[in-house]
Short mmCIF file of C-alpha atoms in Angstrom, two decimals:
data_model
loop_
_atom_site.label_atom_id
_atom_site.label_comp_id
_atom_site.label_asym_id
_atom_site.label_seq_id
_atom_site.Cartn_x
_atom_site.Cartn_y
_atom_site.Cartn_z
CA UNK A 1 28.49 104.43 -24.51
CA UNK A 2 25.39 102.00 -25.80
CA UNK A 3 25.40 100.88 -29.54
CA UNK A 4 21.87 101.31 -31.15
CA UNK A 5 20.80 98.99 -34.12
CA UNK A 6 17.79 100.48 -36.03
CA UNK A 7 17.07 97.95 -39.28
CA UNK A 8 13.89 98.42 -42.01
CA UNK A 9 12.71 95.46 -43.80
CA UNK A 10 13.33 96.39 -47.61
CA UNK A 11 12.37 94.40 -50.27
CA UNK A 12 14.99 92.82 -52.88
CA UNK A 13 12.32 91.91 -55.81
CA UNK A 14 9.28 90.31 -56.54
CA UNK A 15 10.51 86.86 -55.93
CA UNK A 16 13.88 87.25 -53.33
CA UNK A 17 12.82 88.04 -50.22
CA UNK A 18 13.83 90.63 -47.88
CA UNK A 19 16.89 92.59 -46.68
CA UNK A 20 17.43 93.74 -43.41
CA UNK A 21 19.14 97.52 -43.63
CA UNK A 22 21.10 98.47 -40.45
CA UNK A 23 21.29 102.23 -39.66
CA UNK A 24 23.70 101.62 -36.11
CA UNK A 25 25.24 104.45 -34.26
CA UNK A 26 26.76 105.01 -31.05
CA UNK A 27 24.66 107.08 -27.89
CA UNK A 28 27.19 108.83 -25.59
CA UNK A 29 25.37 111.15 -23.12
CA UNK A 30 22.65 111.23 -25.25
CA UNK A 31 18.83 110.50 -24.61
CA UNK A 32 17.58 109.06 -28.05
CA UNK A 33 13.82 109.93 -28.87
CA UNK A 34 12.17 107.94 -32.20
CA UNK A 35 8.89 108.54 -33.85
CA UNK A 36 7.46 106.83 -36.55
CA UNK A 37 4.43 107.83 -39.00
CA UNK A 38 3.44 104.45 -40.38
CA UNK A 39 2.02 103.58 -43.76
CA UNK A 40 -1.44 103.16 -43.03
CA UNK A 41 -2.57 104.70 -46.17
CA UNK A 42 -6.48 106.51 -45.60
CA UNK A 43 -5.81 107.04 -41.99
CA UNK A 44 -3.69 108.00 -38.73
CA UNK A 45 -1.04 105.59 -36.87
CA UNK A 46 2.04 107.59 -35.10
CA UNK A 47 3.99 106.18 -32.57
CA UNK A 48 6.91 107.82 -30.14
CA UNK A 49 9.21 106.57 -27.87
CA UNK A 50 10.97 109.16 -25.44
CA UNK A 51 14.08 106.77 -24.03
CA UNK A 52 13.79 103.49 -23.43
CA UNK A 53 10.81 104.49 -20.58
CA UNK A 54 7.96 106.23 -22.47
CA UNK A 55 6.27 104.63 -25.66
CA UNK A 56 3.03 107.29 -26.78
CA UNK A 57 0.79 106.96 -29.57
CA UNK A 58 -1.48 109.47 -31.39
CA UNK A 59 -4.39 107.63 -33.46
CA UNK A 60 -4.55 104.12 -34.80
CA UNK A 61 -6.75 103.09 -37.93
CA UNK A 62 -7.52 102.97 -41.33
CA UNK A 63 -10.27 102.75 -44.03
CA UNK A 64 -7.72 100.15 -45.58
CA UNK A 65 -8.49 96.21 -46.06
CA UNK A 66 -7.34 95.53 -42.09
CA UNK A 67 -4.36 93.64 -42.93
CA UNK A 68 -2.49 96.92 -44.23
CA UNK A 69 -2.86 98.29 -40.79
CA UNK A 70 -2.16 94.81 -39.12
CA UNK A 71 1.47 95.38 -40.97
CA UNK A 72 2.21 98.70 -39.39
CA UNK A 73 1.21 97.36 -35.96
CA UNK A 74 2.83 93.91 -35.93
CA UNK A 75 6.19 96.14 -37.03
CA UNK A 76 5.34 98.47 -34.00
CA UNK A 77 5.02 95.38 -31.55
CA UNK A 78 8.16 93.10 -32.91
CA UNK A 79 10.22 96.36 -33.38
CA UNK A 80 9.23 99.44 -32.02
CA UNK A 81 7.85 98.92 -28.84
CA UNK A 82 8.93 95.65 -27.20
CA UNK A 83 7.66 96.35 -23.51
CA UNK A 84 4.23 95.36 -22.52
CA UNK A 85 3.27 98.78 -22.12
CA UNK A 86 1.57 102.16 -24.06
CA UNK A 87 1.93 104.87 -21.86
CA UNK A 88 -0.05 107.60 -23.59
CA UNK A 89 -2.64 106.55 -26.24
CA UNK A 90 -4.44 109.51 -27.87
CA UNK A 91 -7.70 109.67 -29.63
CA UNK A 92 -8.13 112.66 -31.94
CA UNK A 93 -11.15 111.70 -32.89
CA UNK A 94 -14.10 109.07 -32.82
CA UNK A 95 -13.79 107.99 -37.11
CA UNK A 96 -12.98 104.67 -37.99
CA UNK A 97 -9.86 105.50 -39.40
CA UNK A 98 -8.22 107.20 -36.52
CA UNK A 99 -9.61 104.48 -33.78
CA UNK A 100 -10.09 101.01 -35.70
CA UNK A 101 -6.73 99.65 -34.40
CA UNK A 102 -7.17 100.52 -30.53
CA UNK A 103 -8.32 96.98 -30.15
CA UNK A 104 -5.38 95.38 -31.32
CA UNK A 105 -3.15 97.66 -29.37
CA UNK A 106 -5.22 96.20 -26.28
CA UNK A 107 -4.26 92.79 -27.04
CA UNK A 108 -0.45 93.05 -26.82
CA UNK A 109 -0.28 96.38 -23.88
CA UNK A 110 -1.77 97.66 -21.46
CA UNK A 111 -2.77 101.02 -21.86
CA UNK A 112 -1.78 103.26 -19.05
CA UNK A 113 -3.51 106.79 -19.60
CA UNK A 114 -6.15 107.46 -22.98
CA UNK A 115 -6.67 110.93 -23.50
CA UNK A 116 -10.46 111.95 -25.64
CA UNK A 117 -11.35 115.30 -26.31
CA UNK A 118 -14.11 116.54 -23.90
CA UNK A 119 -17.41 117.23 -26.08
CA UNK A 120 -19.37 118.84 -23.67
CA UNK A 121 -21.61 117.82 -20.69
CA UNK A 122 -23.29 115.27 -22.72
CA UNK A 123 -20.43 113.34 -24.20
CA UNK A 124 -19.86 110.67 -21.62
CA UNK A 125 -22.75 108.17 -22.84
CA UNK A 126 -21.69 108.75 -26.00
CA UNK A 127 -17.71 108.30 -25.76
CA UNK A 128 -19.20 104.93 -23.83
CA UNK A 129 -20.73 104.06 -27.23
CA UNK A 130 -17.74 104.73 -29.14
CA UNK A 131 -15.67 102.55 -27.26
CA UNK A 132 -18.64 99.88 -27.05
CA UNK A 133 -18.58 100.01 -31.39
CA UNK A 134 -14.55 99.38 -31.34
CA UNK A 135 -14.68 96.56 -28.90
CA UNK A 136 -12.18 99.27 -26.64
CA UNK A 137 -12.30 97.59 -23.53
CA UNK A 138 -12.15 100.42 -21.30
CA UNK A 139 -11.89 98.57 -17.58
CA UNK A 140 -8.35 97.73 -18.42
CA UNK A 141 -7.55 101.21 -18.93
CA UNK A 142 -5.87 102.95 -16.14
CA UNK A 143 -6.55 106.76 -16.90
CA UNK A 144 -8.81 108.64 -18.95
CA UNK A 145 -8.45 112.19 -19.35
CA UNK A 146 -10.87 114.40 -21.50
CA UNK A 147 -9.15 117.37 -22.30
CA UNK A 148 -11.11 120.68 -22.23
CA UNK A 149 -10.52 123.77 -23.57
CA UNK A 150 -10.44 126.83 -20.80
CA UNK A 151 -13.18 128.93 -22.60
CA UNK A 152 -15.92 125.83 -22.70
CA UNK A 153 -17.31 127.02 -19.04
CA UNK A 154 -20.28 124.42 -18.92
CA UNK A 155 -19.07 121.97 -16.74
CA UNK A 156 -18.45 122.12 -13.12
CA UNK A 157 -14.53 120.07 -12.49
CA UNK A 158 -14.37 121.15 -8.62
CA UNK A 159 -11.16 123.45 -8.90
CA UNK A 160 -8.80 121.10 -11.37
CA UNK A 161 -9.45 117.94 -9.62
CA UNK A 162 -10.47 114.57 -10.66
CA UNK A 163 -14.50 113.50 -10.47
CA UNK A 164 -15.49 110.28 -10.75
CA UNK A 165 -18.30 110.33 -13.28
CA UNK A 166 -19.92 107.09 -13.60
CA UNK A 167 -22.41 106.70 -16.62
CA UNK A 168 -22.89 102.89 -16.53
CA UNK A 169 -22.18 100.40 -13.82
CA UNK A 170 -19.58 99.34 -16.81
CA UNK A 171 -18.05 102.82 -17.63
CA UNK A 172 -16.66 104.89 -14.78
CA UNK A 173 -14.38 107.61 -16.02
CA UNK A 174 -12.04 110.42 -14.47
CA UNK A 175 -12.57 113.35 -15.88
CA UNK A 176 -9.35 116.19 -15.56
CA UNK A 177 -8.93 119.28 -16.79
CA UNK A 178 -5.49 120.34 -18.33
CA UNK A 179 -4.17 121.91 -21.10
CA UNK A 180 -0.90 119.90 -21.05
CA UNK A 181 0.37 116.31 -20.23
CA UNK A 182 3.94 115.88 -18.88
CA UNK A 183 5.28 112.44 -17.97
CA UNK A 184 7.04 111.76 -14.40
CA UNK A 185 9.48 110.18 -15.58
CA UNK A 186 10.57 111.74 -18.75
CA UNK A 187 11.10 115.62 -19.41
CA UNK A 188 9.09 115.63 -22.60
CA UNK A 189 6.12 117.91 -23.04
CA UNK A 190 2.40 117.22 -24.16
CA UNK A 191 0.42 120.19 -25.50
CA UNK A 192 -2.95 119.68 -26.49
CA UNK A 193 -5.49 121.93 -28.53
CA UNK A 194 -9.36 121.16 -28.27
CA UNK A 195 -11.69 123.70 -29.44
CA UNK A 196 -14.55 125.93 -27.52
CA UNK A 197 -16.13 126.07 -30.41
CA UNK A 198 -18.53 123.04 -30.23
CA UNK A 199 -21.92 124.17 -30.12
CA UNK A 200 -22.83 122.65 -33.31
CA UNK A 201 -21.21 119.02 -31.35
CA UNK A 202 -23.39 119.35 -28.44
CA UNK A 203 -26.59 119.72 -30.32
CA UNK A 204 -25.50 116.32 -32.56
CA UNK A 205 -24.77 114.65 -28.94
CA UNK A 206 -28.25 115.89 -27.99
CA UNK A 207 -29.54 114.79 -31.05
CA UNK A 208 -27.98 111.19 -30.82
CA UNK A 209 -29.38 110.86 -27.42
CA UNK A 210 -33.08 111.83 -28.16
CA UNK A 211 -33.01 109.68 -31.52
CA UNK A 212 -32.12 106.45 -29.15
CA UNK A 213 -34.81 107.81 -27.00
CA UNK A 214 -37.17 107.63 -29.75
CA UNK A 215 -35.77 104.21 -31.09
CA UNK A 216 -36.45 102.75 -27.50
CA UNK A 217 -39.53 104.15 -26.73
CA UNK A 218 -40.69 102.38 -30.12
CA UNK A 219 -39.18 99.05 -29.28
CA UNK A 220 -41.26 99.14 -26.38
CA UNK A 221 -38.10 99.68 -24.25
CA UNK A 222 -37.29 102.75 -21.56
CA UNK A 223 -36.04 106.07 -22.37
CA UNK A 224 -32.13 106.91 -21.60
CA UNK A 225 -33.24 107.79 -18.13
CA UNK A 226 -32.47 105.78 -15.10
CA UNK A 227 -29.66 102.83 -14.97
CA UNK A 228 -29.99 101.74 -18.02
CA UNK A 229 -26.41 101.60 -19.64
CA UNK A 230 -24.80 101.87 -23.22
CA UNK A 231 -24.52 97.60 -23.66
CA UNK A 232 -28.12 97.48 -22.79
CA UNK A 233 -29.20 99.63 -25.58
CA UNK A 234 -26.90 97.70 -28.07
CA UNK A 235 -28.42 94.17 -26.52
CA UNK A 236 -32.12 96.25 -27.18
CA UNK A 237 -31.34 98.10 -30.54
CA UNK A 238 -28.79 96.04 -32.24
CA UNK A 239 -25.56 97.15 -33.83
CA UNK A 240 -27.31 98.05 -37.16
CA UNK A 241 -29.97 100.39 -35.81
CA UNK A 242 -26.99 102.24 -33.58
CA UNK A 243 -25.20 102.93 -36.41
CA UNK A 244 -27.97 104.06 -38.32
CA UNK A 245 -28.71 106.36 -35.48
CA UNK A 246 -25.52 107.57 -35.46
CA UNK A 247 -25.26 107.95 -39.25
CA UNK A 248 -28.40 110.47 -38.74
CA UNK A 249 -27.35 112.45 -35.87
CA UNK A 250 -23.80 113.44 -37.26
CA UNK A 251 -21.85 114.55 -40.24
CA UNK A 252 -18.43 114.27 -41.13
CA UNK A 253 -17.55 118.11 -40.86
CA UNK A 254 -18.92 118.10 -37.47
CA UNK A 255 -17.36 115.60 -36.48
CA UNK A 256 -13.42 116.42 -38.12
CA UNK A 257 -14.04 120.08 -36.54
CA UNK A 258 -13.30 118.49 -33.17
CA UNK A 259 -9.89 116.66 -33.77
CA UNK A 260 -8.08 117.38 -30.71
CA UNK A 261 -4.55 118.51 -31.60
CA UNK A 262 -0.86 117.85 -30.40
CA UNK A 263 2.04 119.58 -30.29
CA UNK A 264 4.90 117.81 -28.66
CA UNK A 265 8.35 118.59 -28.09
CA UNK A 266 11.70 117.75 -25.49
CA UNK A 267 10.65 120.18 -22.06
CA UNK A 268 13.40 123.17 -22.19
CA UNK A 269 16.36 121.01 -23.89
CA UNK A 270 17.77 121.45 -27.03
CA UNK A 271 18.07 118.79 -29.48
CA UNK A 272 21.99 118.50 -30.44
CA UNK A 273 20.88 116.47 -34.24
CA UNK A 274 17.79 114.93 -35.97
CA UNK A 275 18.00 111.94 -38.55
CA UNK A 276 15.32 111.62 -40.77
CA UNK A 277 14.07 108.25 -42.69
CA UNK A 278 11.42 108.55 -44.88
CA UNK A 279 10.44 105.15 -48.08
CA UNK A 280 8.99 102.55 -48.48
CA UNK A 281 7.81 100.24 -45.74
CA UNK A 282 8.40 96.62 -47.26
CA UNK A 283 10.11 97.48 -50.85
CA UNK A 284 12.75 98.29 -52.50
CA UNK A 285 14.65 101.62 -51.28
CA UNK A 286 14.66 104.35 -48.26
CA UNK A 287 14.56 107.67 -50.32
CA UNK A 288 16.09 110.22 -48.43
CA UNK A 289 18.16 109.64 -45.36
CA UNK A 290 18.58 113.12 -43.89
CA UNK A 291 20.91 114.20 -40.56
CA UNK A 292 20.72 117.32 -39.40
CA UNK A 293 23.16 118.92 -37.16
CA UNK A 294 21.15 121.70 -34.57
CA UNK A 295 20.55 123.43 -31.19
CA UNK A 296 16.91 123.97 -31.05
CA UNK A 297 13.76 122.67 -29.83
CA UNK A 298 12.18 120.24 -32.12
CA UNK A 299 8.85 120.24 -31.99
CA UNK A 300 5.99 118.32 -33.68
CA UNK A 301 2.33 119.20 -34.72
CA UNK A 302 -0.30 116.44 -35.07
CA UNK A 303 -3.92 117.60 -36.23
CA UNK A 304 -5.79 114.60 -36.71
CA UNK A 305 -9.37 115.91 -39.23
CA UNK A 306 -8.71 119.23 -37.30
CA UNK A 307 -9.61 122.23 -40.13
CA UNK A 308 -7.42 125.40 -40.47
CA UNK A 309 -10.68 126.86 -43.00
CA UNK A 310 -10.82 130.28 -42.38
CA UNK A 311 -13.82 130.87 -45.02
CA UNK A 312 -16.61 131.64 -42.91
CA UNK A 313 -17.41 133.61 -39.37
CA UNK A 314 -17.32 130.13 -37.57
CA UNK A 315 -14.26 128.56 -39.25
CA UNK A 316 -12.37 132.12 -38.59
CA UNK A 317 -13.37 131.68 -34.97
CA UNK A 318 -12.27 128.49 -34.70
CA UNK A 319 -8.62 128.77 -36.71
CA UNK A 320 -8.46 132.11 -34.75
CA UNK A 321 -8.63 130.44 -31.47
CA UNK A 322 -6.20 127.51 -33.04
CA UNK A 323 -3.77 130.10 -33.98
CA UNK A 324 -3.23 131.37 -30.44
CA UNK A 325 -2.36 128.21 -28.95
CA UNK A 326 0.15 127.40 -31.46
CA UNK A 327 1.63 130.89 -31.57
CA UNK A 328 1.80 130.26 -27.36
CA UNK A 329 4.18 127.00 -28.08
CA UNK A 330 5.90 127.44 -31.29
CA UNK A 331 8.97 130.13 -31.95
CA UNK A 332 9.26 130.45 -36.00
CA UNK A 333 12.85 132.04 -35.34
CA UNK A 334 14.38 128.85 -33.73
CA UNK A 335 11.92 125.80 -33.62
CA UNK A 336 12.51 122.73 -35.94
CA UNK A 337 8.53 121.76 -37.05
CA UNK A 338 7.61 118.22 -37.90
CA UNK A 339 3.57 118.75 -38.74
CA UNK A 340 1.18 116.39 -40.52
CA UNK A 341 -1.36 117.76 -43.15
CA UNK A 342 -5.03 118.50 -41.63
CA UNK A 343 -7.59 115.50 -42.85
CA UNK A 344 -5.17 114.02 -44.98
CA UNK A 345 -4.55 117.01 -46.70
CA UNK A 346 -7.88 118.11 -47.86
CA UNK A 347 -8.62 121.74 -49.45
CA UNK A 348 -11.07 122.51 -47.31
CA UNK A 349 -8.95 121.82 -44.15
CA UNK A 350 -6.20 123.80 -45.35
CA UNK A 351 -5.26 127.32 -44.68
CA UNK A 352 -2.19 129.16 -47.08
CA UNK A 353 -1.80 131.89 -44.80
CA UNK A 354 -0.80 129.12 -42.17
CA UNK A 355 2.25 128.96 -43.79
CA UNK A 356 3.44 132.15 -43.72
CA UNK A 357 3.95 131.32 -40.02
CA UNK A 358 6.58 128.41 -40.52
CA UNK A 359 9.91 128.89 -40.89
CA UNK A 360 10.62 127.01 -44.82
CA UNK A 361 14.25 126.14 -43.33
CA UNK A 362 12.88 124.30 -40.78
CA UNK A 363 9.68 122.78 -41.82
CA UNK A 364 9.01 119.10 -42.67
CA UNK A 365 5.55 118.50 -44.05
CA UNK A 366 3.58 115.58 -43.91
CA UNK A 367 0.28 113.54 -44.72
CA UNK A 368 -1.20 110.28 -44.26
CA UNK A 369 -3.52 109.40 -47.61
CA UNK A 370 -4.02 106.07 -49.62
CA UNK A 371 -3.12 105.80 -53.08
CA UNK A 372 -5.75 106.88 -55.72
CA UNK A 373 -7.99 107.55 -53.29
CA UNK A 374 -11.94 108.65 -53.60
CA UNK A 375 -11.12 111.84 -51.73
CA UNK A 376 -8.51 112.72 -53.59
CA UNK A 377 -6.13 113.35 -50.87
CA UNK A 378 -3.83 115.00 -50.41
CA UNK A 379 -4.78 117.58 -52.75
CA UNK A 380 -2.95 118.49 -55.76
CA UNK A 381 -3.33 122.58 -54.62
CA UNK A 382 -2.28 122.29 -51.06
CA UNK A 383 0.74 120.62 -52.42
CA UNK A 384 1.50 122.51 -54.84
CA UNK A 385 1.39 125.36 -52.73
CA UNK A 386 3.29 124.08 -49.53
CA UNK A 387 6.07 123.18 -53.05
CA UNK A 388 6.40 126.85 -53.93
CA UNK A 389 6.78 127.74 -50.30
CA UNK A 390 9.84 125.41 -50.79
CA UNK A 391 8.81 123.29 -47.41
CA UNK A 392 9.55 119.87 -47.34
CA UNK A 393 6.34 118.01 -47.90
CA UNK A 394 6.92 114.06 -46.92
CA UNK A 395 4.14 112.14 -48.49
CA UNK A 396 2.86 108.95 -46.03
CA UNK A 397 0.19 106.44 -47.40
CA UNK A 398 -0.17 102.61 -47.70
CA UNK A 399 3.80 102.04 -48.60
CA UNK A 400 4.93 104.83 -47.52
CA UNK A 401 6.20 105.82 -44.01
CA UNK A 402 8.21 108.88 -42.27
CA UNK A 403 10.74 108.15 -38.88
CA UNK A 404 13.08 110.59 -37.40
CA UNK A 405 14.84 110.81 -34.34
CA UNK A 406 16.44 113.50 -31.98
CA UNK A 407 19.24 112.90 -30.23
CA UNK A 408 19.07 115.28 -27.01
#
């Protein structure tokens, strides 16, 4: 039997310092499993560890002054993940505020497997830019997989296996197809949900690509044919001009509507009881402490921007298609769901009628916005609405974090 000590920094007042709360209880022949939604405020930063052998993270970054994210991540490396080591490291998305942390991740682990959502044919180059923008030094990365979803049929990857695709002489990436990622050495289960619907992406990728065309051509450079690689472009352009390009050749819609989404959950065990923490980060009190005795699978839904709009042909296609993979994974009747709010909660990502889906008993909602924020996020209706439904809503932003665990 191993004693675990779990402690959150709470602050007495303005002018005494800190306490040290201690939440210690006693494993048996239990596995332990802890997750942690930091307070990031306007942005993403959840972290898991399955064990003591499997640390993942979905998104990392903020529109926040930096050192509001530099909290949450010095807490992750002094307390949450003490190895040298990020197994899993997923990317929803390619905004600042789900990605501008990566680089300090890099500097304390190494980063075993990334996993991107595959934008088409096209999106190599421009994943290399991404990563060029961030300072994401990609070469120490063992893995990246683009995940694809099984209806996009324009790209050849020779019967499930690995290609090298090489873009650059500095960006060489393998490319897998899979709907699902399952560690070797922990039974926990990674399901991931990229839409097919990206035709509107591809034509921005195509559009970003003939815009530096045009941009080189007038500097009296080459086209993006032959060798020439991402770096060289930012050595001939300049950061500026990129990100003007950029600016031009994508909008923020376009751009949410490819979040790639995560459902993950223990593989066929039951978890035996689920403690919830959910307060202040460095302040005063925890506000609820919940324990919850169960038998079921405990599952949990991250969406990144993703949208659940159903407003529109396009949008209905699109939630349609979303609403078939969850359906495949999630079992109203018995699953405990842990799911954070689309694009920080926004109207127009939000559906009602995904609701009626959930189970209220079993349902803890959550969202990641900053305080008084331009966006107004989350918003007042979807709130409101999720209130009625009596679900738990759990409200994350720069003070406020959510941590649970399941003891299997």
């Amino acid at each position: 039997r191993i004693a675990r000590l779990i402690y959150f920094p709470m602050k007495l007042t303005s002018n005494s310092g800190y306490l040290l709360c201690f939440l210690i209880y006693i494993e048996g022949e239990f596995m332990i499993n802890e997750f942690m939604n930091y307070a990031v405020g306007q942005g993403g930063f959840y972290a898991g560890r399955i064990g003591d052998s499997f640390n993942f993270i979905y998104d990392c970054g903020t529109t926040r002054p930096k050192y509001c994210l530099n909290k949450s991540i010095d807490s992750y490396i002094n307390e949450f993940n003490r190895t040298k080591t990020i197994d899993l490291l997923i990317l929803s998305h390619f905004d600042r505020d789900h990605i501008s942390g990566v680089l300090d991740l890099q500097r304390n682990y190494q980063i075993k497997c990334l996993v991107i959502p595959y934008l088409g044919p096209k999106s190599l180059l421009f994943w290399e830019f991404i990563f060029h923008f961030y300072t994401i030094n990609v070469a120490e990365i063992k893995e990246i997989i683009l995940i694809k979803n099984d209806n996009d049929n324009d790209y050849d990857y020779d019967n499930d296996y690995h290609n090298e695709v090489s873009v650059s002489s500095e960006f060489k990436i393998k490319v897998k197809q899979q709907k699902n990622y399952t560690p070797s050495n922990v039974a926990w289960n990674f399901e991931f949900f990229n839409t097919s619907y990206l035709s509107v992406m591809k034509k921005k990728i195509k559009d970003f690509e003939k815009n530096l065309s045009i941009a080189l051509n007038n500097s009296g450079q080459s086209n993006l044919t032959g060798n020439i690689s991402a770096i060289d472009i930012f050595k001939i352009l300049g950061l500026n001009k990129i990100i003007k390009i950029y600016d031009l050749s994508f909008k923020r819609n376009n751009r949410n509507n490819i979040s790639l989404c995560l459902y993950h959950s223990p593989y066929k065990k039951y978890v035996q009881e689920v403690q919830i923490a959910h307060g202040l980060f460095y302040n005063t009190r925890v506000n609820c402490l919940n324990k919850i005795k169960t038998n079921a699978t405990v599952g949990t839904l991250l969406t990144g921007d993703f949208s659940l709009d159903d407003s529109n042909k396009a949008s209905c296609a699109r939630y349609c298609e979303f609403l078939g993979w969850f359906n495949s994974i999630y079992d109203s009747n018995s699953d405990v769901l842990f799911m954070d709010l689309p694009h920080h909660g926004s109207k127009y990502n939000w559906n009602n009628n995904f609701l009626k889906i959930l189970n209220k008993d079993k349902t803890y909602l959550f969202g990641n916005a900053s305080i008084s924020n331009r966006y107004h996020h989350p918003s007042p209706q979807v709130i409101e609405t999720i209130r009625n439904q009596e679900i738990i809503y759990l409200q994350c932003d720069d003070n406020n974090f959510l941590s649970y665990t399941l003891k299997l």
